[in-house]
Every structure is written in structure tokens, then in C-alpha cells.
XYZ file of N, CA, C and O in Angstrom:
848
model
N 90.294 71.815 24.203
C 90.023 72.818 23.050
C 90.892 72.313 21.659
O 92.327 71.690 22.398
N 90.272 72.424 20.551
C 91.104 71.988 19.711
C 91.755 72.970 18.970
O 91.299 74.119 18.493
N 93.133 73.044 18.858
C 93.843 74.208 18.289
C 94.948 73.148 16.991
O 95.063 71.898 17.045
N 95.100 74.032 16.051
C 95.611 73.990 14.773
C 94.969 72.920 13.995
O 94.198 72.448 14.195
N 95.611 72.675 12.785
C 95.089 71.559 12.110
C 94.015 72.214 10.949
O 93.299 73.270 11.034
N 93.735 71.122 10.281
C 92.414 71.343 9.448
C 91.344 70.425 9.963
O 91.051 69.378 10.104
N 89.716 71.000 9.985
C 88.807 70.248 10.369
C 88.498 69.153 9.573
O 88.330 69.777 7.918
N 88.257 67.940 9.594
C 87.990 66.903 8.631
C 86.601 66.634 8.646
O 85.811 66.351 9.631
N 85.570 66.733 7.581
C 84.347 65.995 7.806
C 84.142 64.531 7.750
O 84.865 63.953 6.573
N 84.127 63.942 8.843
C 84.442 62.057 8.638
C 83.632 61.383 7.680
O 83.758 60.627 7.311
N 82.311 62.101 7.173
C 81.860 61.329 5.793
C 82.103 61.573 4.610
O 82.193 60.588 3.952
N 83.185 62.585 4.767
C 83.792 62.529 3.272
C 84.800 61.122 3.213
O 85.414 60.679 1.825
N 85.211 60.658 4.486
C 86.225 59.390 4.560
C 85.405 58.138 3.533
O 86.209 57.339 3.248
N 84.106 58.024 3.757
C 83.193 57.075 3.219
C 82.749 57.293 2.036
O 82.126 56.284 1.345
N 83.385 58.335 1.421
C 82.741 58.435 -0.353
C 83.663 57.656 -0.870
O 85.085 57.900 -0.990
N 83.191 56.533 -1.987
C 83.837 55.990 -2.942
C 84.007 56.346 -4.169
O 82.466 56.682 -4.333
N 85.216 56.323 -4.735
C 85.181 56.558 -6.218
C 84.258 55.627 -7.179
O 84.472 54.445 -6.883
N 83.156 55.941 -7.637
C 82.542 55.007 -8.872
C 83.551 54.664 -9.825
O 84.267 55.620 -10.453
N 83.743 53.479 -10.176
C 84.323 52.985 -11.463
C 83.527 51.993 -12.418
O 82.765 50.980 -11.723
N 83.839 51.842 -13.808
C 83.198 50.771 -14.477
C 84.366 50.354 -15.318
O 85.715 50.722 -15.048
N 83.991 48.880 -15.810
C 85.245 48.399 -16.371
C 84.999 48.196 -18.317
O 83.769 48.113 -18.352
N 85.752 48.296 -19.047
C 85.527 48.166 -20.591
C 85.006 46.683 -20.468
O 86.019 45.754 -19.885
N 84.150 46.635 -21.289
C 83.451 44.950 -21.621
C 84.140 44.088 -22.678
O 84.099 42.822 -22.068
N 84.876 44.687 -23.238
C 85.293 43.914 -24.511
C 86.450 44.075 -25.387
O 86.501 45.716 -25.208
N 86.641 43.593 -25.899
C 88.063 43.853 -26.948
C 89.392 44.153 -26.486
O 89.687 43.808 -25.218
N 90.662 44.994 -26.635
C 91.602 44.946 -26.465
C 91.992 45.319 -24.907
O 92.937 45.347 -24.349
N 90.976 46.330 -24.902
C 90.834 47.118 -23.296
C 90.522 46.068 -22.305
O 89.690 46.927 -20.998
N 89.693 45.288 -22.759
C 88.610 44.372 -21.811
C 89.215 44.021 -20.369
O 90.120 44.069 -20.075
N 88.476 44.826 -19.300
C 88.895 44.803 -17.793
C 89.473 45.696 -17.298
O 89.309 45.923 -16.226
N 89.749 46.402 -17.877
C 90.653 47.988 -17.792
C 89.562 49.158 -17.242
O 88.408 49.261 -17.449
N 89.947 49.422 -16.054
C 89.095 50.291 -14.902
C 88.974 51.658 -15.894
O 89.806 52.449 -16.051
N 87.708 52.303 -15.454
C 87.250 53.590 -16.002
C 86.673 54.035 -14.547
O 85.882 53.731 -14.203
N 87.159 55.557 -14.184
C 86.783 56.439 -13.237
C 85.505 57.023 -13.697
O 85.403 57.616 -15.008
N 84.486 57.262 -12.791
C 83.520 57.986 -13.004
C 83.655 59.120 -12.514
O 83.947 59.549 -11.172
N 83.549 60.349 -13.222
C 83.951 61.812 -12.676
C 82.917 61.881 -11.544
O 81.623 61.359 -11.245
N 83.092 63.339 -10.566
C 82.333 63.510 -9.925
C 80.884 64.357 -10.283
O 80.872 64.531 -11.318
N 80.047 64.528 -9.336
C 78.887 65.268 -9.778
C 77.811 64.536 -10.401
O 77.843 63.165 -10.053
N 76.785 65.070 -10.985
C 75.904 64.168 -11.774
C 76.228 63.393 -12.890
O 76.659 63.798 -14.128
N 76.176 62.071 -12.608
C 76.805 61.359 -13.909
C 75.609 60.015 -13.719
O 75.279 59.359 -12.796
N 75.331 59.434 -14.821
C 74.260 58.357 -14.825
C 75.027 57.594 -16.299
O 74.515 57.567 -17.379
N 75.998 56.537 -16.250
C 76.734 55.804 -16.694
C 75.663 55.038 -17.228
O 74.754 54.069 -16.636
N 75.744 54.228 -18.779
C 75.039 53.835 -19.425
C 74.907 52.492 -18.816
O 75.998 51.792 -18.549
N 73.821 51.716 -18.773
C 73.707 50.291 -17.947
C 74.588 49.352 -19.195
O 74.518 49.607 -20.449
N 75.033 48.212 -18.255
C 75.885 47.313 -19.219
C 74.869 46.662 -20.186
O 75.170 46.101 -21.630
N 73.982 46.570 -19.809
C 72.487 45.692 -20.828
C 72.750 46.507 -22.312
O 72.629 46.555 -23.472
N 72.488 48.414 -21.855
C 72.368 49.126 -22.937
C 73.524 49.146 -23.989
O 73.416 49.054 -25.231
N 74.348 49.065 -23.268
C 76.139 49.504 -23.601
C 76.248 48.083 -24.819
O 76.406 48.268 -25.804
N 75.971 46.942 -24.076
C 76.085 45.538 -25.053
C 75.281 45.746 -25.907
O 75.662 45.103 -27.747
N 73.890 46.121 -25.631
C 73.029 46.344 -27.335
C 73.426 47.142 -28.333
O 73.381 47.090 -29.511
N 74.044 48.501 -27.574
C 74.389 49.197 -28.643
C 75.579 48.968 -29.810
O 75.168 48.722 -30.874
N 76.520 48.172 -29.337
C 77.875 47.629 -29.887
C 77.170 46.685 -30.637
O 77.395 46.122 -32.035
N 76.290 45.683 -30.515
C 75.735 44.495 -30.823
C 75.100 45.105 -32.330
O 74.977 44.399 -33.387
N 74.021 45.726 -31.820
C 73.241 46.324 -33.330
C 74.205 47.142 -34.406
O 73.963 47.093 -35.480
N 75.327 47.792 -33.741
C 76.360 48.350 -34.596
C 77.512 47.357 -35.108
O 78.020 47.703 -35.869
N 76.987 46.354 -34.828
C 78.192 45.101 -35.331
C 78.590 45.197 -36.836
O 77.377 45.281 -37.490
N 79.656 45.037 -37.124
C 80.220 45.423 -38.561
C 80.342 46.957 -38.904
O 81.483 46.740 -40.139
N 80.321 47.810 -38.255
C 80.946 49.058 -38.444
C 82.666 48.984 -37.800
O 82.557 48.675 -36.670
N 83.305 49.249 -38.290
C 84.813 49.413 -38.071
C 85.358 50.758 -38.189
O 85.186 51.817 -39.599
N 86.277 51.098 -37.746
C 87.253 52.574 -37.936
C 86.514 53.709 -37.724
O 86.891 54.372 -38.933
N 85.555 53.723 -37.275
C 84.414 55.260 -37.226
C 85.007 56.341 -36.642
O 85.797 56.172 -35.645
N 85.068 57.550 -37.028
C 85.346 58.731 -36.292
C 83.951 59.086 -35.532
O 83.023 59.043 -36.340
N 84.186 59.066 -34.532
C 83.081 59.222 -33.419
C 83.032 60.942 -32.939
O 84.073 61.355 -31.989
N 81.831 61.267 -32.692
C 81.518 62.464 -32.122
C 80.586 62.026 -30.702
O 79.725 61.273 -30.702
N 81.018 62.112 -29.413
C 80.422 61.461 -28.108
C 80.327 62.662 -27.380
O 81.035 63.394 -26.532
N 79.209 63.141 -27.630
C 78.325 64.542 -26.566
C 77.754 64.034 -25.135
O 77.545 63.188 -25.112
N 78.109 64.512 -24.333
C 77.847 64.366 -23.071
C 78.463 62.965 -22.281
O 78.010 62.404 -21.879
N 79.632 63.274 -22.682
C 80.465 61.804 -22.834
C 80.745 61.580 -21.203
O 81.300 60.378 -21.066
N 80.829 62.521 -20.156
C 81.425 61.920 -19.020
C 82.351 61.312 -18.388
O 83.441 61.975 -18.685
N 82.603 59.923 -18.298
C 83.873 59.101 -18.383
C 84.765 58.983 -20.008
O 85.640 58.421 -19.813
N 83.883 59.252 -20.741
C 84.178 58.490 -22.206
C 84.400 57.026 -22.232
O 84.772 56.683 -23.151
N 83.312 56.393 -21.201
C 83.142 55.175 -21.310
C 82.364 54.168 -22.521
O 83.200 53.408 -23.266
N 81.852 55.319 -23.793
C 81.275 54.352 -24.831
C 82.025 54.415 -25.682
O 82.540 53.576 -26.813
N 83.020 55.803 -25.970
C 84.214 55.856 -27.134
C 85.342 54.986 -26.658
O 85.794 54.192 -27.663
N 85.483 54.708 -25.435
C 86.758 53.859 -25.245
C 86.180 52.490 -25.344
O 87.103 51.743 -25.758
N 85.127 52.061 -24.960
C 84.398 50.759 -25.302
C 84.546 50.617 -26.902
O 84.641 49.411 -27.714
N 83.892 51.324 -27.558
C 84.173 51.428 -28.976
C 85.388 51.368 -29.622
O 85.602 50.509 -30.431
N 86.503 52.249 -29.053
C 87.740 51.809 -29.464
C 88.481 50.589 -29.406
O 88.841 50.043 -30.021
N 88.415 49.891 -27.903
C 88.446 48.677 -27.374
C 88.170 47.754 -28.571
O 88.798 46.620 -28.635
N 86.988 47.867 -29.057
C 86.100 46.988 -29.859
C 86.822 46.771 -31.381
O 86.234 46.115 -32.204
N 87.419 47.828 -31.674
C 87.766 48.306 -33.373
C 86.889 49.262 -33.764
O 86.868 48.974 -35.132
N 85.838 49.285 -33.233
C 84.678 50.018 -34.188
C 85.453 51.925 -33.754
O 84.472 52.116 -35.008
N 85.800 51.881 -33.452
C 86.117 53.324 -33.189
C 87.648 53.526 -33.347
O 88.208 52.839 -32.883
N 87.720 54.255 -34.716
C 89.039 54.936 -35.236
C 89.546 55.901 -33.589
O 90.752 55.820 -33.483
N 88.697 57.370 -34.084
C 89.248 57.830 -33.325
C 88.106 58.681 -32.628
O 86.793 58.377 -33.143
N 88.100 59.659 -31.724
C 86.718 59.998 -30.873
C 86.785 61.405 -30.531
O 88.133 61.696 -29.726
N 86.033 62.600 -30.628
C 85.835 63.751 -29.872
C 84.762 63.478 -28.983
O 83.732 63.285 -29.068
N 85.349 63.446 -27.636
C 84.380 63.516 -26.573
C 84.190 64.999 -25.943
O 85.199 65.550 -25.509
N 82.803 65.292 -26.010
C 82.576 66.495 -25.418
C 81.948 66.479 -24.429
O 80.872 65.607 -24.101
N 82.166 67.074 -23.363
C 81.750 67.221 -21.957
C 81.606 68.475 -21.282
O 82.609 69.488 -21.442
N 80.323 69.169 -21.186
C 80.032 70.062 -20.985
C 80.181 70.771 -19.230
O 80.953 71.911 -18.942
N 80.546 69.611 -18.189
C 80.998 70.208 -16.888
C 82.510 70.093 -16.315
O 83.337 68.998 -16.799
N 82.974 71.294 -16.297
C 84.634 71.498 -16.403
C 84.896 70.644 -15.205
O 85.994 70.099 -15.089
N 84.140 70.457 -14.267
C 84.523 69.354 -12.898
C 84.820 68.028 -13.365
O 85.392 67.153 -12.576
N 84.407 67.550 -14.382
C 84.754 66.351 -15.123
C 86.196 66.124 -15.558
O 86.275 65.046 -16.236
N 86.671 67.264 -15.776
C 88.083 67.131 -16.663
C 88.861 66.425 -16.259
O 89.584 65.666 -17.163
N 89.390 66.414 -15.057
C 90.581 65.818 -14.298
C 90.069 63.996 -14.481
O 90.985 63.436 -15.506
N 89.142 63.777 -14.322
C 88.801 61.897 -14.536
C 88.565 61.869 -15.965
O 89.346 60.650 -16.283
N 87.951 62.602 -16.835
C 88.083 62.260 -18.079
C 89.663 62.253 -18.632
O 89.632 61.011 -19.291
N 89.960 63.195 -18.636
C 91.780 62.869 -19.210
C 92.211 61.874 -18.427
O 93.147 61.272 -19.311
N 91.903 61.562 -17.224
C 93.032 60.647 -16.662
C 92.383 59.093 -17.330
O 93.307 58.353 -17.223
N 91.046 58.897 -17.377
C 90.990 57.858 -18.194
C 91.642 57.732 -19.370
O 92.383 56.653 -19.784
N 91.356 58.520 -20.086
C 91.989 58.598 -21.292
C 93.551 58.408 -21.763
O 94.259 57.762 -22.226
N 94.270 59.209 -20.556
C 95.863 59.066 -20.377
C 96.407 57.568 -19.786
O 96.872 56.971 -20.354
N 95.540 56.995 -18.947
C 95.812 55.673 -18.403
C 95.720 55.017 -19.775
O 96.360 53.779 -19.140
N 95.141 54.749 -19.931
C 94.604 53.466 -21.002
C 95.219 53.925 -22.703
O 95.590 52.989 -23.274
N 96.212 55.113 -22.578
C 97.020 55.462 -23.376
C 96.202 55.713 -24.761
O 96.871 55.354 -25.778
N 95.532 56.375 -24.775
C 94.237 56.649 -25.794
C 94.376 58.277 -26.088
O 93.948 58.624 -26.962
N 95.733 58.999 -25.533
C 95.463 60.237 -25.792
C 96.221 60.398 -27.506
O 96.633 59.606 -27.996
N 95.294 61.432 -28.055
C 95.507 61.628 -29.491
C 94.388 60.713 -30.297
O 94.029 61.306 -31.437
N 93.917 59.607 -29.467
C 92.645 58.929 -30.005
C 91.433 59.385 -29.687
O 90.738 59.314 -30.353
N 91.625 59.352 -28.077
C 90.357 60.049 -27.972
C 90.502 61.408 -27.046
O 91.289 61.671 -26.337
N 90.027 62.373 -28.024
C 90.377 63.858 -27.562
C 89.362 64.534 -26.806
O 88.365 64.603 -27.254
N 89.621 64.923 -25.588
C 88.516 65.558 -24.713
C 88.361 67.080 -25.054
O 88.996 67.845 -25.271
N 87.175 67.367 -25.039
C 86.742 68.782 -25.571
C 85.857 69.299 -24.336
O 84.766 68.588 -24.283
N 85.921 70.209 -23.462
C 84.907 70.670 -22.480
C 84.149 71.699 -23.178
O 85.054 72.978 -23.407
N 83.007 71.434 -23.344
C 82.502 72.636 -24.000
C 80.725 72.031 -24.109
O 80.333 70.684 -23.720
N 80.030 73.164 -24.013
C 78.617 72.645 -24.061
C 77.926 72.265 -25.397
O 78.953 72.341 -26.582
N 77.088 71.141 -25.345
C 77.251 70.465 -26.665
C 76.498 71.161 -27.811
O 77.174 71.123 -28.859
N 75.594 72.094 -27.544
C 75.068 72.884 -28.426
C 75.992 73.873 -28.869
O 75.834 73.849 -29.983
N 76.571 74.208 -28.162
C 77.951 75.277 -28.810
C 78.705 74.957 -29.669
O 79.046 74.883 -30.618
N 79.245 73.001 -29.087
C 80.112 72.434 -30.178
C 79.697 72.457 -31.179
O 80.156 72.307 -32.194
N 78.287 71.821 -31.471
C 77.648 71.522 -32.610
C 77.691 72.674 -33.715
O 78.174 72.340 -34.724
N 77.234 73.520 -32.964
C 77.108 75.000 -33.911
C 78.163 75.624 -34.525
O 78.346 75.994 -35.568
N 79.458 75.250 -34.220
C 80.640 75.780 -34.212
C 81.580 74.633 -35.163
O 82.360 75.120 -35.637
N 81.111 73.642 -34.947
C 81.996 72.242 -35.725
C 81.917 72.348 -37.220
O 80.776 72.150 -37.597
N 83.002 72.048 -37.467
C 83.062 71.886 -39.123
C 83.435 70.614 -39.653
O 83.730 70.006 -40.806
N 83.317 69.638 -38.454
C 84.099 68.452 -38.730
C 82.608 67.271 -39.448
O 81.769 67.562 -38.341
N 82.870 66.314 -39.896
C 81.853 65.542 -40.182
C 82.282 63.980 -39.508
O 83.290 63.842 -39.345
N 81.353 63.159 -39.049
C 81.863 61.991 -38.249
C 80.703 61.005 -38.932
O 79.600 60.945 -39.403
N 81.303 59.516 -38.678
C 80.597 58.332 -39.016
C 79.557 57.917 -37.924
O 78.567 57.340 -38.138
N 79.588 58.135 -36.610
C 78.899 57.626 -35.437
C 79.009 59.095 -34.513
O 79.914 59.456 -33.966
N 77.824 59.406 -34.197
C 77.545 60.548 -32.954
C 76.609 59.765 -32.321
O 75.501 59.348 -32.366
N 77.069 59.838 -30.749
C 76.328 58.938 -29.814
C 75.877 60.517 -28.831
O 76.790 61.553 -28.449
N 74.737 60.661 -28.123
C 74.327 61.547 -27.567
C 73.709 60.609 -25.940
O 72.809 59.897 -26.487
N 74.271 61.170 -25.119
C 73.706 60.577 -24.078
C 73.661 61.590 -23.110
O 73.943 62.220 -21.920
N 72.556 62.641 -23.178
C 72.233 64.063 -22.444
C 71.854 63.612 -21.185
O 71.047 62.130 -20.848
N 71.887 64.101 -19.800
C 71.127 64.092 -18.481
C 69.762 63.762 -18.745
O 68.894 64.194 -19.620
N 69.380 62.605 -17.994
C 67.652 62.101 -18.242
C 66.964 63.060 -17.781
O 65.549 63.333 -18.199
N 67.229 64.048 -16.930
C 66.361 65.266 -16.578
C 66.348 66.256 -17.808
O 65.437 67.331 -17.590
N 67.159 66.621 -18.721
C 66.973 67.209 -19.899
C 65.610 66.885 -20.585
O 65.567 65.650 -21.087
N 64.905 68.162 -20.396
C 63.917 68.190 -21.519
C 64.230 68.384 -22.809
O 65.204 69.259 -23.363
N 63.195 68.131 -24.257
C 63.769 68.478 -25.734
C 64.839 68.201 -25.925
O 65.471 68.795 -26.307
N 65.233 66.547 -25.784
C 66.301 66.286 -26.225
C 66.011 66.398 -27.630
O 67.467 66.219 -28.356
N 65.084 66.106 -28.527
C 64.951 66.145 -29.917
C 65.699 67.584 -30.298
O 66.122 67.486 -31.703
N 65.940 68.726 -29.571
C 66.358 69.913 -30.120
C 67.872 69.391 -30.390
O 68.278 69.937 -31.513
N 68.487 68.586 -30.043
C 69.972 67.882 -30.071
C 69.908 67.441 -31.859
O 70.835 67.801 -32.550
N 68.681 66.754 -31.814
C 68.884 66.027 -33.292
C 68.502 66.809 -34.386
O 68.883 66.989 -35.358
N 67.623 67.785 -33.988
C 67.346 69.128 -34.994
C 68.622 69.525 -35.106
O 68.792 70.093 -36.630
N 69.507 69.989 -34.111
C 70.416 71.160 -34.723
C 71.467 69.886 -35.267
O 72.422 70.391 -36.307
N 71.667 68.748 -34.865
C 72.638 68.068 -35.743
C 72.254 67.930 -37.267
O 73.425 68.091 -38.134
N 71.026 67.677 -37.250
C 70.332 67.635 -38.804
C 70.807 69.153 -39.649
O 71.321 68.550 -40.646
N 70.513 70.106 -38.920
C 70.953 71.322 -39.644
C 72.253 71.647 -40.043
O 72.563 72.199 -41.310
N 73.265 71.064 -39.044
C 74.379 71.241 -39.536
C 75.123 70.298 -40.198
O 76.526 70.601 -40.494
N 74.917 69.190 -40.688
C 75.046 68.102 -41.247
C 76.411 67.737 -40.973
O 77.119 67.486 -41.547
N 76.649 67.443 -39.393
C 77.467 66.937 -38.989
C 78.018 65.337 -39.481
O 78.927 64.944 -39.068
N 76.854 64.512 -39.716
C 76.670 63.000 -39.756
C 77.427 62.769 -41.052
O 76.780 63.320 -42.372
N 78.265 62.221 -41.424
C 78.474 61.377 -42.704
C 77.851 60.592 -43.229
O 76.653 60.192 -42.918
N 77.756 60.366 -44.961
C 77.054 59.699 -45.556
C 77.078 58.112 -44.855
O 78.292 58.002 -44.520
N 76.006 57.246 -44.898
C 76.024 56.103 -44.282
C 76.548 56.076 -42.753
O 76.664 54.770 -42.437
N 76.685 57.250 -42.241
C 76.877 57.377 -40.699
C 75.298 57.281 -39.805
O 74.279 56.983 -40.311
N 75.718 57.081 -38.343
C 74.740 56.653 -37.518
C 74.958 57.878 -36.539
O 75.797 57.965 -35.923
N 73.581 57.924 -35.476
C 73.217 58.723 -34.588
C 72.478 57.768 -33.834
O 71.774 57.130 -34.170
N 72.789 57.797 -32.493
C 72.293 57.248 -31.133
C 71.991 57.863 -30.419
O 72.992 58.611 -29.997
N 70.694 58.053 -30.045
C 70.120 58.945 -28.448
C 69.774 57.920 -27.612
O 69.401 56.993 -27.680
N 70.825 57.952 -26.441
C 70.263 57.249 -25.139
C 69.544 58.361 -24.487
O 69.949 59.444 -23.988
N 68.429 57.561 -23.907
C 67.450 58.832 -23.413
C 66.474 58.010 -22.471
O 66.611 56.703 -22.096
N 65.352 58.344 -21.879
C 64.499 58.037 -21.027
C 62.875 57.620 -21.831
O 62.928 58.279 -23.100
N 62.787 56.333 -21.691
C 61.467 55.843 -22.472
C 60.435 56.829 -22.470
O 59.585 56.893 -23.550
N 60.202 57.858 -21.471
C 58.976 58.728 -21.805
C 59.400 59.932 -22.811
O 58.652 61.052 -23.404
N 60.628 59.883 -22.885
C 61.330 61.350 -24.046
C 60.724 60.942 -25.201
O 60.703 60.173 -25.902
N 59.819 62.151 -25.987
C 59.439 61.893 -27.513
C 60.471 62.170 -28.584
O 60.890 62.941 -28.376
N 60.431 61.481 -29.605
C 61.234 61.485 -30.616
C 60.326 61.216 -32.020
O 59.550 60.237 -31.956
N 60.394 62.148 -32.765
C 59.828 61.989 -34.249
C 60.484 60.839 -35.271
O 61.729 60.663 -34.971
N 59.634 60.167 -35.712
C 60.450 59.095 -36.600
C 61.251 60.015 -37.651
O 62.167 59.184 -38.248
N 60.961 61.537 -38.240
C 61.733 62.000 -38.922
C 61.917 63.062 -38.763
O 60.967 63.879 -38.266
N 63.268 63.544 -38.389
C 63.363 65.265 -38.449
C 64.150 65.676 -39.283
O 65.530 65.355 -39.770
N 63.645 65.951 -40.443
C 64.340 66.672 -41.768
C 64.727 65.588 -42.528
O 63.761 64.603 -42.808
N 66.096 65.391 -42.775
C 66.359 64.556 -43.809
C 67.091 63.159 -42.797
O 67.441 62.107 -43.707
N 67.145 63.258 -41.485
C 67.147 61.932 -40.678
C 66.118 61.228 -40.426
O 64.936 61.716 -40.139
N 66.414 59.773 -40.652
C 65.277 58.833 -40.373
C 65.396 58.023 -39.070
O 66.246 57.439 -39.232
N 64.344 57.910 -38.335
C 64.727 56.964 -37.509
C 64.626 55.341 -37.822
O 63.566 54.977 -38.387
N 65.650 54.392 -37.742
C 65.905 53.379 -37.948
C 65.670 52.424 -37.008
O 65.537 51.070 -37.336
N 65.939 52.470 -36.023
C 65.647 51.401 -34.590
C 65.085 52.152 -33.269
O 65.373 53.681 -33.280
N 64.636 51.203 -32.528
C 64.093 52.218 -31.129
C 64.305 51.100 -30.693
O 63.554 50.087 -30.454
N 64.797 50.672 -29.227
C 65.004 49.954 -28.371
C 64.773 50.286 -27.210
O 65.435 51.505 -26.813
N 63.860 49.427 -26.094
C 63.742 50.292 -25.010
C 64.393 48.671 -24.000
O 64.414 47.860 -23.978
N 64.865 49.294 -22.761
C 65.487 48.390 -22.025
C 65.712 48.871 -20.674
O 66.190 50.042 -20.011
N 64.222 48.669 -19.921
C 63.715 49.306 -18.632
C 63.324 50.708 -19.027
O 62.450 50.870 -20.016
N 64.173 51.552 -18.122
C 63.581 53.217 -18.418
C 64.303 53.731 -19.707
O 63.895 54.641 -19.456
N 65.493 52.839 -20.226
C 66.192 53.193 -20.867
C 65.524 52.954 -22.470
O 65.127 52.182 -22.596
N 65.669 53.816 -23.656
C 66.043 53.564 -24.543
C 67.238 54.133 -25.481
O 67.935 54.838 -25.289
N 66.969 53.513 -27.025
C 68.358 53.921 -27.895
C 68.035 54.038 -28.905
O 67.031 53.027 -29.180
N 68.104 55.191 -29.519
C 67.183 55.359 -30.958
C 68.111 55.816 -31.543
O 69.118 56.641 -31.494
N 67.866 55.082 -33.328
C 68.830 55.094 -34.015
C 68.294 56.169 -35.400
O 67.032 55.919 -35.609
N 69.105 56.826 -35.674
C 68.923 57.680 -37.076
C 70.127 57.650 -37.865
O 71.165 57.779 -37.769
N 69.782 57.604 -39.311
C 70.219 57.712 -40.517
C 69.898 58.678 -41.162
O 68.654 59.423 -41.178
N 70.821 59.251 -42.513
C 70.247 59.934 -43.564
C 69.150 58.944 -44.637
O 69.294 58.177 -44.710
N 68.256 59.689 -44.763
C 66.895 59.195 -45.405
C 67.527 58.639 -46.868
O 67.268 57.343 -47.080
N 68.797 59.490 -47.507
C 68.694 58.834 -48.702
C 69.716 57.476 -48.549
O 69.872 56.624 -49.662
N 70.562 57.297 -47.520
C 71.161 56.166 -47.025
C 70.258 55.053 -46.823
O 70.848 53.542 -47.185
N 69.181 55.240 -46.388
C 68.345 54.079 -46.211
C 67.532 53.750 -47.409
O 67.272 52.531 -48.088
N 67.378 54.698 -48.481
C 66.604 54.702 -49.751
C 67.388 54.058 -50.525
O 67.088 52.560 -51.087
N 68.947 54.115 -50.400
C 70.007 53.201 -51.139
C 69.711 51.676 -50.766
O 70.030 51.012 -51.462
N 69.782 51.702 -49.328
C 69.945 50.089 -48.643
C 68.796 49.574 -49.134
O 69.034 48.326 -49.719
N 67.758 49.779 -49.039
C 66.541 49.047 -49.534
C 66.419 49.104 -51.234
O 65.994 47.933 -51.413
N 67.066 49.782 -51.929
C 67.365 49.634 -53.440
C 67.971 48.551 -53.815
O 68.065 47.378 -54.499
N 69.319 48.251 -52.606
C 70.033 47.372 -53.244
C 69.654 45.765 -52.596
O 69.535 45.022 -53.017
N 68.744 45.936 -51.921
C 68.368 44.836 -51.047
C 67.461 44.172 -52.229
O 67.188 43.097 -52.497
N 66.425 44.957 -52.845
C 65.402 44.446 -54.047
C 66.079 44.205 -55.037
O 65.675 43.105 -55.946
N 67.095 44.823 -55.802
C 67.722 44.261 -56.656
C 68.710 42.892 -56.390
O 69.028 41.957 -57.384
N 68.720 42.490 -55.062
C 69.458 41.383 -54.624
C 68.390 40.204 -54.487
O 68.815 38.962 -54.111
N 67.501 40.745 -54.745
C 66.072 39.255 -54.338
C 66.093 38.667 -55.676
O 66.255 39.306 -56.937
């Protein structure tokens, strides 16, 4: 007969924490824990492609929606591309790990965690950003509605960029109000979709023509 003590599920002892590492920059090699629950970290190929395409952008103020472990914001900071970031995560269960990653790497005050629904945050936000990253769950439908709300609330600064990480079967219009799709890259089942303000694209094209 068993008396006293607490029963333990032996299977729990076999659960390993998932972790990833910063790929480049001042924090290269530092470990980031992945939060429990549903999480799908961006593949290393996608992440490398994201920052390669954005090469040359520096000191950006970033909004990271559906941030999970904050790995994209931290990677951007490590590379000198991101000056500060508001990382928004709607799952309260991810808060401890999210805060732990930020504290352990000495990024408190630079990477700011916000536990909130992404749509609710966009609606109440009065701040503008140079770089807005969206990494919603693959199973989420109508991801374009996030872009439509961002366009309506005008949270993107002039010459800023929005990047959506999604599944290749997700549909996205080439133009959403004043936002224009400037790039679309597929990596297996993953896609990165880039948007900028239409007026910024027109200015860029005019400058190129003047330099010919």
C-alpha cells in the first residue's frame, strides 16, 4: 500500500524543454527557451532569409506580434537591426519563459513583453513602428485581417516594413488599402510576405529613375 507523498507521472520526467539559439551578432550562440504549449518557432532558413532581405536597416523600433519566445526580436537586436521592441504574446502561459529569455540576456527595457491579444493591442496602440513582424499560428484563418487592421490604424512609420510569416496556402492581396506587397518568398510550407506604404514605393521608384 502506498502512503503519503505525491504521485508523479513518470512520463513528465521525459519531457524536454525546447530551446533555440541566437544565430548571429553580439548575442550569437545564446540560448532561448521556447515556451510551453502551442509554439512553432520560425525555421532557421526563414529567419536567415528574413534578415538577409532586410539587410541595411538599422536601429529599428519593432512590434513583434505573436512573439512566443521573442526569438525574432532578440535576433534582430543581436544583429543591430532592432533598437527596441514591443513583443506581444496572447498566451499568458508563455509569460514566464518570455520574461526569462529577456532577463537572462540583459535586454530588460530594450525588449518589452506585453501579454495581450494581438488584435486588441493593435486597436489600442498609439505608437508607430519601423518594423512590424507577424507570426500568427499556422492554423489561424484569415491572417490578412491583421494586415487590414494595421493598415487602418496606421501603426507603420514612413519607410517602414511589415513582414507576415504564414503558410503557403494562406491568401494575401497584393494591395491592402495603402499597403503594397513588395516581396513574397516561399521556403517549403512557409512564406514570408512583405508590405510597405505605397507612397514609399513610389518615392523609391522615382529616385531610381532619376539616378539612371
